[in-house]
Amino acid sequence: MTGPPLLVAVQWVFLAYFIGLQLTYILLDLIAIRVIRRGGEAGSVSALPQSYSGLEPPVSLLVPAFNEEATIVASIWSLLQLEYPSFEIVVVNDGSRDSTLEVLKREFDLRPFPEATRISVPSRRLLGMYRSARFRNLRVIDKENGGKADALNAAINSARCPLVCIVDADSVLQRDSLTLAVRPFLEDATTVACGGTIRIANGCRVSEGFLEEVGMPRSWLARIQVVEYFRAFLFGRMGWSPLNAMLIISGAFGVFRREAVIAAGGYRTDTVGEDMDLVVRLHRVHRLAGTPYRIVFVPDPICWTEAPESLRVLRSQRMRWQRGLLESLAANRRLLFHRRGGAAGWLAFPVMLLFEALGPLVELVGLALMVVAALSGTLSGPAFFAFLLAAMGMGLLLSASALLLEEMAFHTFERPADLGLLMAAMVLENLGYRQLTAWWRLQATLLWLVRRPGRWGRMERSASWQAPPEGRGAIPPATDSKPAPGGER
Amino acid sequence: MNTALAPSVESGTLIWIAFAAGLVSLGLTVLLALQVTWMRAMKRRRDRRHLRCLDTWRPILYQAAMGETPEVPALAPKDEASVLLLWNQLQDGLRGRTAREGLNRVAHAVDALAAARRALRRRGAQDRLLALRTLRHLGEPDDFELVRPFLDEPGSTICLAAARALFHVDRTAATPELWRRLRRRTDWPLAQVSAVLHDADLGEAEMTALAAAFAAQVPGLEIAELRRLLPLLSVFGERAAANVVRRLLAPSQVPEVLTAALKQARGEELLPDVVRLCGHPAWPVRTQAATALGRLGGPAQLDLLLTMLADRQWWVRYRAAQALLSGRFGDPEELSRLRGQLQDRFARDILTHVLAETLP
């Protein structure tokens, strides 16, 4: 090794970081493979004829909506047709500036409802309550705009069932999603939350709120995100779940025990990462109190959602996720290395902090140093090439193992050409995409450090994957500037 | 992220390690890609074979289910899983003795019993579930001992599929087998255990035996166990359940047990206990007592429920209002008039709310 002692020390830090990162991902990958191999039984449940006994806990589906006129009707139709014996739907119109409420009133024949309000968690002022004259289990809350977290708090106050299921208004659920996601609550009374796999709906065909055909997105940007989602869910979530250390449940779909959420204080309204914050807080509250609990991941594909197809929207989403991650970790820092923190406090939290929160910083500094060193002649051509090869190879290997997990468990994309596209996306991800998202995340980190307030930014939806409902004409594209729905993390 | 390795020195060894790691990773990536491609090709081949098999066997099984006697070809070992799956789907979907007997004739002609027994010995969960479903429909007494060990498998899906099969083979012998494990197997979803018992169509004798076994165990159950197992009382019938619940509604019981017991309170002989618990200091108990009054009470408890409409807890008020609208305390019009006489604003609001819920 050459160079002054400080430089050598820095090099060792980078080396240790690199080794730790790869080992962590490889371990999570191995755990996920084990889960999939043993999970053949759980995966068989959906193939069995369903019979309900009436002892299944009723579920309140909570749907926050802000400027969702393009997708809300199809989403509610899909929810109304879920296969589950007992559920209610509570839609929250969070001060939409478009015709979300009017569309709902027209489609579902909403009538004013004299609800005796109950306040378990605080939320902004309610403007009106409605109930569908067509579907008695559908209610709509109209309220002042307060963001997704505030809308969910209002919905929690109105929910009547012991389990609440959070669903994004632009997402499409599988018919059996509730049956699958409620199962962990039936198998273990200490389960407080359950998340499921989220898939990208771009390229799929959805009609009347249901997925009719799975397809590959047309844009490379969305295709790369398909590979990213495989990695995030197949070993990001599946690896942590058996250790009871999963720190994230997607804001697009998650089932929670209502009383546990209320006891933890409901959703925090001063963060853009309210979904992650709630899950980390549930860990913290239960761990520190020494109360037994489980937070579980169901690997079956449960929910389909739209991924950004423009760099501007993707940037906004990734910056929001990074900020949400930092805010959640900072707000729940007492969990880190707490003597009762368990796997969540001693493994998942430090890994999140080191490799996810600080990842962009280390990665980009590493890249910059390598380029500068190569240009200045400190690093030789072969060394530059060797390090680049190692970096690319490791990235590809992790993506390929996620592809293998997907093929072992679900093989969602049936067409042979789709497999080729996924492999190409896997390669392309390492050629600029990963570095670009790291740069955005680094920007978000710096903005958070200088305490600049977080914003949701503009989120555009094409809803192109939704076939127009019969007789209603084409669905217009929607544009919103959201303080609302979270995407995938 | 991996470029973090980048500034790591100009040492020949480290460069060589980085180069080797990159090459090995790329090599493994190619191998994984090939494996995924091979798995995909195998799956397509299996799918094609499955479809061809269905084309052959679907008409045969349909004819058999309609009471006809089709010519049954020999079943190739590779087609066993496909045919058994279709056969089970038809058994689950079709009703009537003709269909069942016709399908069973085909099953015997192709020796489905032997195929299912072979599948049961395999390690795959899918194979085992298919085997258990088949053995359940065939209901051969000899298979009881073969299936019983599967009640002790680690996952609940196989166990409960085995329980379902055992109840079809010999429900009298299956009842104690299930009960013996129920307390220990906290991972068995009670809703599905209940569905197994419902589907088993137990007779009076088996139900009484099960209820007696439950009642005998109650004194020794922990609070958490009681809370978990009490919902099963709904399967046993009103009288058997009432006997167990009455013992649990003693004033000395902890609120968790009272709440769980009140949820199962059926039978008017429990009414005095329920009325007493309407004033319990713990609000979850009052909530369940109000709900129970909606099932068991009558005009004599009207004033009590009206008082509960003004309870400080929202859930007590809500369940009391729902109880009032259960039909045992007057029709909605009478209750609507009564609402106008209520002095407490919270009571009026909750009754208005629940009256609106009952509107068509």
Short mmCIF file of N, CA and C in Angstrom, two decimals, chain A residues 276-387:
data_model
loop_
_atom_site.label_atom_id
_atom_site.label_comp_id
_atom_site.label_asym_id
_atom_site.label_seq_id
_atom_site.Cartn_x
_atom_site.Cartn_y
_atom_site.Cartn_z
N MET A 276 -42.43 4.72 6.47
CA MET A 276 -41.29 4.12 7.14
C MET A 276 -41.24 4.53 8.62
N ASP A 277 -41.55 5.80 8.86
CA ASP A 277 -41.49 6.29 10.24
C ASP A 277 -42.40 5.46 11.15
N LEU A 278 -43.62 5.15 10.65
CA LEU A 278 -44.56 4.39 11.49
C LEU A 278 -43.98 3.01 11.82
N VAL A 279 -43.40 2.37 10.83
CA VAL A 279 -42.89 1.01 11.06
C VAL A 279 -41.70 1.03 12.03
N VAL A 280 -40.79 1.99 11.83
CA VAL A 280 -39.63 2.07 12.75
C VAL A 280 -40.13 2.41 14.16
N ARG A 281 -41.16 3.29 14.23
CA ARG A 281 -41.70 3.66 15.54
C ARG A 281 -42.38 2.46 16.22
N LEU A 282 -43.07 1.65 15.43
CA LEU A 282 -43.69 0.44 16.02
C LEU A 282 -42.61 -0.46 16.61
N HIS A 283 -41.50 -0.60 15.87
CA HIS A 283 -40.37 -1.38 16.41
C HIS A 283 -39.90 -0.75 17.72
N ARG A 284 -39.67 0.56 17.68
CA ARG A 284 -39.09 1.24 18.85
C ARG A 284 -40.00 1.12 20.07
N VAL A 285 -41.29 1.40 19.86
CA VAL A 285 -42.24 1.40 20.98
C VAL A 285 -42.32 0.00 21.60
N HIS A 286 -42.43 -1.02 20.74
CA HIS A 286 -42.57 -2.38 21.27
C HIS A 286 -41.26 -2.88 21.87
N ARG A 287 -40.15 -2.62 21.20
CA ARG A 287 -38.86 -3.09 21.70
C ARG A 287 -38.53 -2.45 23.06
N LEU A 288 -38.70 -1.15 23.13
CA LEU A 288 -38.30 -0.46 24.35
C LEU A 288 -39.22 -0.80 25.52
N ALA A 289 -40.49 -1.12 25.21
CA ALA A 289 -41.42 -1.51 26.27
C ALA A 289 -41.30 -2.99 26.60
N GLY A 290 -40.55 -3.73 25.79
CA GLY A 290 -40.41 -5.17 26.01
C GLY A 290 -41.67 -5.94 25.68
N THR A 291 -42.52 -5.39 24.82
CA THR A 291 -43.78 -6.06 24.44
C THR A 291 -43.53 -6.95 23.23
N PRO A 292 -43.98 -8.22 23.30
CA PRO A 292 -43.79 -9.07 22.12
C PRO A 292 -44.59 -8.57 20.93
N TYR A 293 -44.00 -8.63 19.75
CA TYR A 293 -44.68 -8.15 18.55
C TYR A 293 -44.00 -8.77 17.33
N ARG A 294 -44.71 -8.73 16.19
CA ARG A 294 -44.10 -9.16 14.94
C ARG A 294 -44.47 -8.20 13.83
N ILE A 295 -43.50 -7.90 12.98
CA ILE A 295 -43.77 -7.12 11.77
C ILE A 295 -43.33 -8.02 10.61
N VAL A 296 -44.26 -8.35 9.74
CA VAL A 296 -44.09 -9.47 8.83
C VAL A 296 -44.18 -9.03 7.38
N PHE A 297 -43.49 -9.77 6.51
CA PHE A 297 -43.56 -9.52 5.07
C PHE A 297 -44.17 -10.74 4.38
N VAL A 298 -45.14 -10.49 3.52
CA VAL A 298 -45.73 -11.57 2.72
C VAL A 298 -45.17 -11.45 1.30
N PRO A 299 -44.42 -12.45 0.84
CA PRO A 299 -43.74 -12.27 -0.45
C PRO A 299 -44.64 -12.28 -1.68
N ASP A 300 -45.85 -12.82 -1.57
CA ASP A 300 -46.70 -12.89 -2.76
C ASP A 300 -46.95 -11.50 -3.33
N PRO A 301 -46.98 -11.39 -4.66
CA PRO A 301 -47.29 -10.08 -5.24
C PRO A 301 -48.71 -9.69 -4.84
N ILE A 302 -48.85 -8.55 -4.27
CA ILE A 302 -50.13 -8.16 -3.68
C ILE A 302 -50.67 -6.90 -4.34
N CYS A 303 -49.77 -5.99 -4.68
CA CYS A 303 -50.22 -4.66 -5.07
C CYS A 303 -49.40 -4.18 -6.27
N TRP A 304 -50.07 -3.56 -7.23
CA TRP A 304 -49.41 -3.05 -8.43
C TRP A 304 -49.55 -1.54 -8.44
N THR A 305 -48.44 -0.87 -8.70
CA THR A 305 -48.49 0.59 -8.66
C THR A 305 -47.67 1.19 -9.80
N GLU A 306 -47.94 2.45 -10.10
CA GLU A 306 -47.27 3.09 -11.26
C GLU A 306 -45.91 3.64 -10.86
N ALA A 307 -44.91 3.38 -11.71
CA ALA A 307 -43.56 3.91 -11.47
C ALA A 307 -43.35 5.15 -12.35
N PRO A 308 -42.53 6.10 -11.88
CA PRO A 308 -42.26 7.29 -12.69
C PRO A 308 -41.59 6.92 -14.01
N GLU A 309 -41.97 7.63 -15.07
CA GLU A 309 -41.35 7.38 -16.37
C GLU A 309 -40.60 8.61 -16.88
N SER A 310 -40.47 9.63 -16.02
CA SER A 310 -39.65 10.77 -16.43
C SER A 310 -38.60 11.01 -15.35
N LEU A 311 -37.44 11.53 -15.78
CA LEU A 311 -36.34 11.74 -14.83
C LEU A 311 -36.74 12.74 -13.75
N ARG A 312 -37.56 13.74 -14.13
CA ARG A 312 -37.93 14.77 -13.17
C ARG A 312 -38.75 14.17 -12.01
N VAL A 313 -39.71 13.33 -12.38
CA VAL A 313 -40.57 12.73 -11.35
C VAL A 313 -39.78 11.71 -10.53
N LEU A 314 -38.91 10.98 -11.23
CA LEU A 314 -38.10 9.99 -10.52
C LEU A 314 -37.18 10.68 -9.51
N ARG A 315 -36.61 11.81 -9.93
CA ARG A 315 -35.73 12.57 -9.03
C ARG A 315 -36.49 13.00 -7.79
N SER A 316 -37.68 13.53 -8.01
CA SER A 316 -38.50 13.99 -6.90
C SER A 316 -38.82 12.83 -5.95
N GLN A 317 -39.16 11.67 -6.54
CA GLN A 317 -39.50 10.50 -5.72
C GLN A 317 -38.30 10.03 -4.90
N ARG A 318 -37.13 9.93 -5.56
CA ARG A 318 -35.96 9.40 -4.86
C ARG A 318 -35.47 10.36 -3.77
N MET A 319 -35.59 11.65 -4.05
CA MET A 319 -35.18 12.63 -3.02
C MET A 319 -36.12 12.54 -1.82
N ARG A 320 -37.41 12.32 -2.12
CA ARG A 320 -38.39 12.20 -1.03
C ARG A 320 -38.12 10.94 -0.20
N TRP A 321 -37.83 9.83 -0.88
CA TRP A 321 -37.55 8.59 -0.15
C TRP A 321 -36.32 8.74 0.74
N GLN A 322 -35.28 9.37 0.18
CA GLN A 322 -34.05 9.53 0.97
C GLN A 322 -34.32 10.38 2.20
N ARG A 323 -35.06 11.47 1.98
CA ARG A 323 -35.37 12.35 3.10
C ARG A 323 -36.22 11.61 4.14
N GLY A 324 -37.21 10.87 3.65
CA GLY A 324 -38.06 10.09 4.54
C GLY A 324 -37.25 9.10 5.36
N LEU A 325 -36.27 8.47 4.71
CA LEU A 325 -35.40 7.52 5.40
C LEU A 325 -34.63 8.22 6.52
N LEU A 326 -34.04 9.37 6.19
CA LEU A 326 -33.23 10.11 7.18
C LEU A 326 -34.12 10.58 8.33
N GLU A 327 -35.29 11.10 8.00
CA GLU A 327 -36.19 11.60 9.06
C GLU A 327 -36.65 10.46 9.97
N SER A 328 -36.95 9.31 9.37
CA SER A 328 -37.43 8.18 10.18
C SER A 328 -36.34 7.68 11.11
N LEU A 329 -35.12 7.58 10.58
CA LEU A 329 -34.03 7.08 11.41
C LEU A 329 -33.70 8.09 12.52
N ALA A 330 -33.71 9.37 12.16
CA ALA A 330 -33.38 10.39 13.16
C ALA A 330 -34.44 10.42 14.27
N ALA A 331 -35.70 10.32 13.89
CA ALA A 331 -36.77 10.41 14.88
C ALA A 331 -36.81 9.21 15.82
N ASN A 332 -36.29 8.10 15.35
CA ASN A 332 -36.35 6.87 16.17
C ASN A 332 -34.96 6.40 16.56
N ARG A 333 -34.03 7.34 16.72
CA ARG A 333 -32.63 6.98 16.95
C ARG A 333 -32.43 6.23 18.26
N ARG A 334 -33.41 6.34 19.17
CA ARG A 334 -33.25 5.62 20.45
C ARG A 334 -33.22 4.10 20.25
N LEU A 335 -33.76 3.66 19.12
CA LEU A 335 -33.76 2.22 18.84
C LEU A 335 -32.35 1.71 18.55
N LEU A 336 -31.50 2.58 18.01
CA LEU A 336 -30.15 2.18 17.59
C LEU A 336 -29.32 1.73 18.80
N PHE A 337 -28.90 0.49 18.75
CA PHE A 337 -28.06 -0.12 19.79
C PHE A 337 -28.67 0.00 21.19
N HIS A 338 -30.00 0.09 21.28
CA HIS A 338 -30.64 0.07 22.60
C HIS A 338 -30.53 -1.35 23.15
N ARG A 339 -30.40 -1.47 24.46
CA ARG A 339 -30.17 -2.82 25.00
C ARG A 339 -31.33 -3.76 24.72
N ARG A 340 -32.53 -3.21 24.49
CA ARG A 340 -33.66 -4.08 24.15
C ARG A 340 -34.01 -3.96 22.66
N GLY A 341 -33.09 -3.41 21.88
CA GLY A 341 -33.38 -3.12 20.47
C GLY A 341 -33.49 -4.35 19.58
N GLY A 342 -32.96 -5.50 20.01
CA GLY A 342 -33.04 -6.73 19.23
C GLY A 342 -32.45 -6.55 17.83
N ALA A 343 -32.90 -7.41 16.92
CA ALA A 343 -32.35 -7.38 15.55
C ALA A 343 -32.66 -6.06 14.86
N ALA A 344 -33.79 -5.46 15.21
CA ALA A 344 -34.15 -4.18 14.57
C ALA A 344 -33.16 -3.09 14.96
N GLY A 345 -32.80 -3.03 16.24
CA GLY A 345 -31.93 -1.97 16.73
C GLY A 345 -30.45 -2.25 16.52
N TRP A 346 -30.09 -3.54 16.50
CA TRP A 346 -28.66 -3.88 16.42
C TRP A 346 -28.22 -4.28 15.03
N LEU A 347 -29.16 -4.65 14.15
CA LEU A 347 -28.77 -5.05 12.79
C LEU A 347 -29.40 -4.14 11.73
N ALA A 348 -30.75 -4.16 11.67
CA ALA A 348 -31.41 -3.46 10.57
C ALA A 348 -31.16 -1.95 10.61
N PHE A 349 -31.27 -1.37 11.81
CA PHE A 349 -31.09 0.09 11.93
C PHE A 349 -29.68 0.51 11.51
N PRO A 350 -28.63 -0.12 12.05
CA PRO A 350 -27.28 0.27 11.60
C PRO A 350 -27.05 0.04 10.11
N VAL A 351 -27.61 -1.07 9.58
CA VAL A 351 -27.44 -1.33 8.15
C VAL A 351 -28.11 -0.24 7.33
N MET A 352 -29.33 0.13 7.74
CA MET A 352 -30.05 1.21 7.03
C MET A 352 -29.25 2.51 7.07
N LEU A 353 -28.72 2.77 8.25
CA LEU A 353 -27.98 4.02 8.44
C LEU A 353 -26.70 4.03 7.60
N LEU A 354 -25.96 2.93 7.69
CA LEU A 354 -24.65 2.88 7.02
C LEU A 354 -24.76 2.74 5.51
N PHE A 355 -25.59 1.78 5.08
CA PHE A 355 -25.58 1.43 3.65
C PHE A 355 -26.69 2.09 2.85
N GLU A 356 -27.76 2.54 3.51
CA GLU A 356 -28.83 3.20 2.75
C GLU A 356 -28.75 4.72 2.93
N ALA A 357 -28.72 5.16 4.20
CA ALA A 357 -28.69 6.62 4.42
C ALA A 357 -27.36 7.22 3.96
N LEU A 358 -26.25 6.58 4.33
CA LEU A 358 -24.93 7.12 3.97
C LEU A 358 -24.40 6.56 2.65
N GLY A 359 -25.09 5.58 2.11
CA GLY A 359 -24.65 4.91 0.88
C GLY A 359 -24.32 5.87 -0.25
N PRO A 360 -25.24 6.80 -0.59
CA PRO A 360 -24.95 7.70 -1.71
C PRO A 360 -23.70 8.51 -1.51
N LEU A 361 -23.46 8.96 -0.27
CA LEU A 361 -22.28 9.77 0.02
C LEU A 361 -21.01 8.96 -0.24
N VAL A 362 -20.97 7.77 0.33
CA VAL A 362 -19.76 6.95 0.20
C VAL A 362 -19.56 6.54 -1.26
N GLU A 363 -20.65 6.17 -1.90
CA GLU A 363 -20.54 5.70 -3.28
C GLU A 363 -20.02 6.80 -4.20
N LEU A 364 -20.60 8.00 -4.06
CA LEU A 364 -20.20 9.08 -4.97
C LEU A 364 -18.82 9.62 -4.64
N VAL A 365 -18.49 9.67 -3.35
CA VAL A 365 -17.14 10.11 -2.99
C VAL A 365 -16.12 9.10 -3.53
N GLY A 366 -16.46 7.82 -3.39
CA GLY A 366 -15.60 6.77 -3.90
C GLY A 366 -15.38 6.91 -5.40
N LEU A 367 -16.48 7.12 -6.11
CA LEU A 367 -16.42 7.25 -7.57
C LEU A 367 -15.58 8.47 -7.96
N ALA A 368 -15.83 9.59 -7.26
CA ALA A 368 -15.11 10.83 -7.58
C ALA A 368 -13.61 10.66 -7.33
N LEU A 369 -13.29 10.06 -6.18
CA LEU A 369 -11.87 9.86 -5.86
C LEU A 369 -11.20 8.98 -6.90
N MET A 370 -11.92 7.96 -7.34
CA MET A 370 -11.34 7.04 -8.32
C MET A 370 -11.05 7.77 -9.64
N VAL A 371 -12.02 8.59 -10.06
CA VAL A 371 -11.85 9.32 -11.32
C VAL A 371 -10.70 10.32 -11.19
N VAL A 372 -10.69 11.05 -10.07
CA VAL A 372 -9.63 12.05 -9.86
C VAL A 372 -8.27 11.36 -9.80
N ALA A 373 -8.22 10.25 -9.08
CA ALA A 373 -6.95 9.53 -8.95
C ALA A 373 -6.48 9.01 -10.30
N ALA A 374 -7.43 8.54 -11.10
CA ALA A 374 -7.07 8.01 -12.42
C ALA A 374 -6.58 9.14 -13.32
N LEU A 375 -7.29 10.28 -13.26
CA LEU A 375 -6.91 11.41 -14.12
C LEU A 375 -5.57 12.00 -13.71
N SER A 376 -5.30 12.00 -12.39
CA SER A 376 -4.05 12.60 -11.92
C SER A 376 -2.88 11.62 -11.99
N GLY A 377 -3.17 10.39 -12.37
CA GLY A 377 -2.10 9.42 -12.52
C GLY A 377 -1.78 8.66 -11.24
N THR A 378 -2.49 8.98 -10.13
CA THR A 378 -2.25 8.26 -8.86
C THR A 378 -2.71 6.81 -8.99
N LEU A 379 -3.76 6.63 -9.77
CA LEU A 379 -4.31 5.28 -9.97
C LEU A 379 -4.03 4.87 -11.41
N SER A 380 -3.41 3.70 -11.58
CA SER A 380 -3.06 3.27 -12.93
C SER A 380 -4.29 2.81 -13.70
N GLY A 381 -4.15 2.72 -14.99
CA GLY A 381 -5.25 2.27 -15.85
C GLY A 381 -5.77 0.90 -15.45
N PRO A 382 -4.89 -0.11 -15.29
CA PRO A 382 -5.37 -1.45 -14.90
C PRO A 382 -6.09 -1.44 -13.55
N ALA A 383 -5.58 -0.62 -12.59
CA ALA A 383 -6.24 -0.56 -11.28
C ALA A 383 -7.63 0.04 -11.42
N PHE A 384 -7.72 1.12 -12.19
CA PHE A 384 -9.01 1.76 -12.43
C PHE A 384 -9.99 0.75 -13.03
N PHE A 385 -9.52 0.01 -14.02
CA PHE A 385 -10.36 -0.98 -14.69
C PHE A 385 -10.78 -2.10 -13.72
N ALA A 386 -9.81 -2.53 -12.88
CA ALA A 386 -10.10 -3.63 -11.94
C ALA A 386 -11.19 -3.21 -10.95
N PHE A 387 -11.05 -1.98 -10.40
CA PHE A 387 -12.05 -1.54 -9.41
C PHE A 387 -13.41 -1.35 -10.07
#
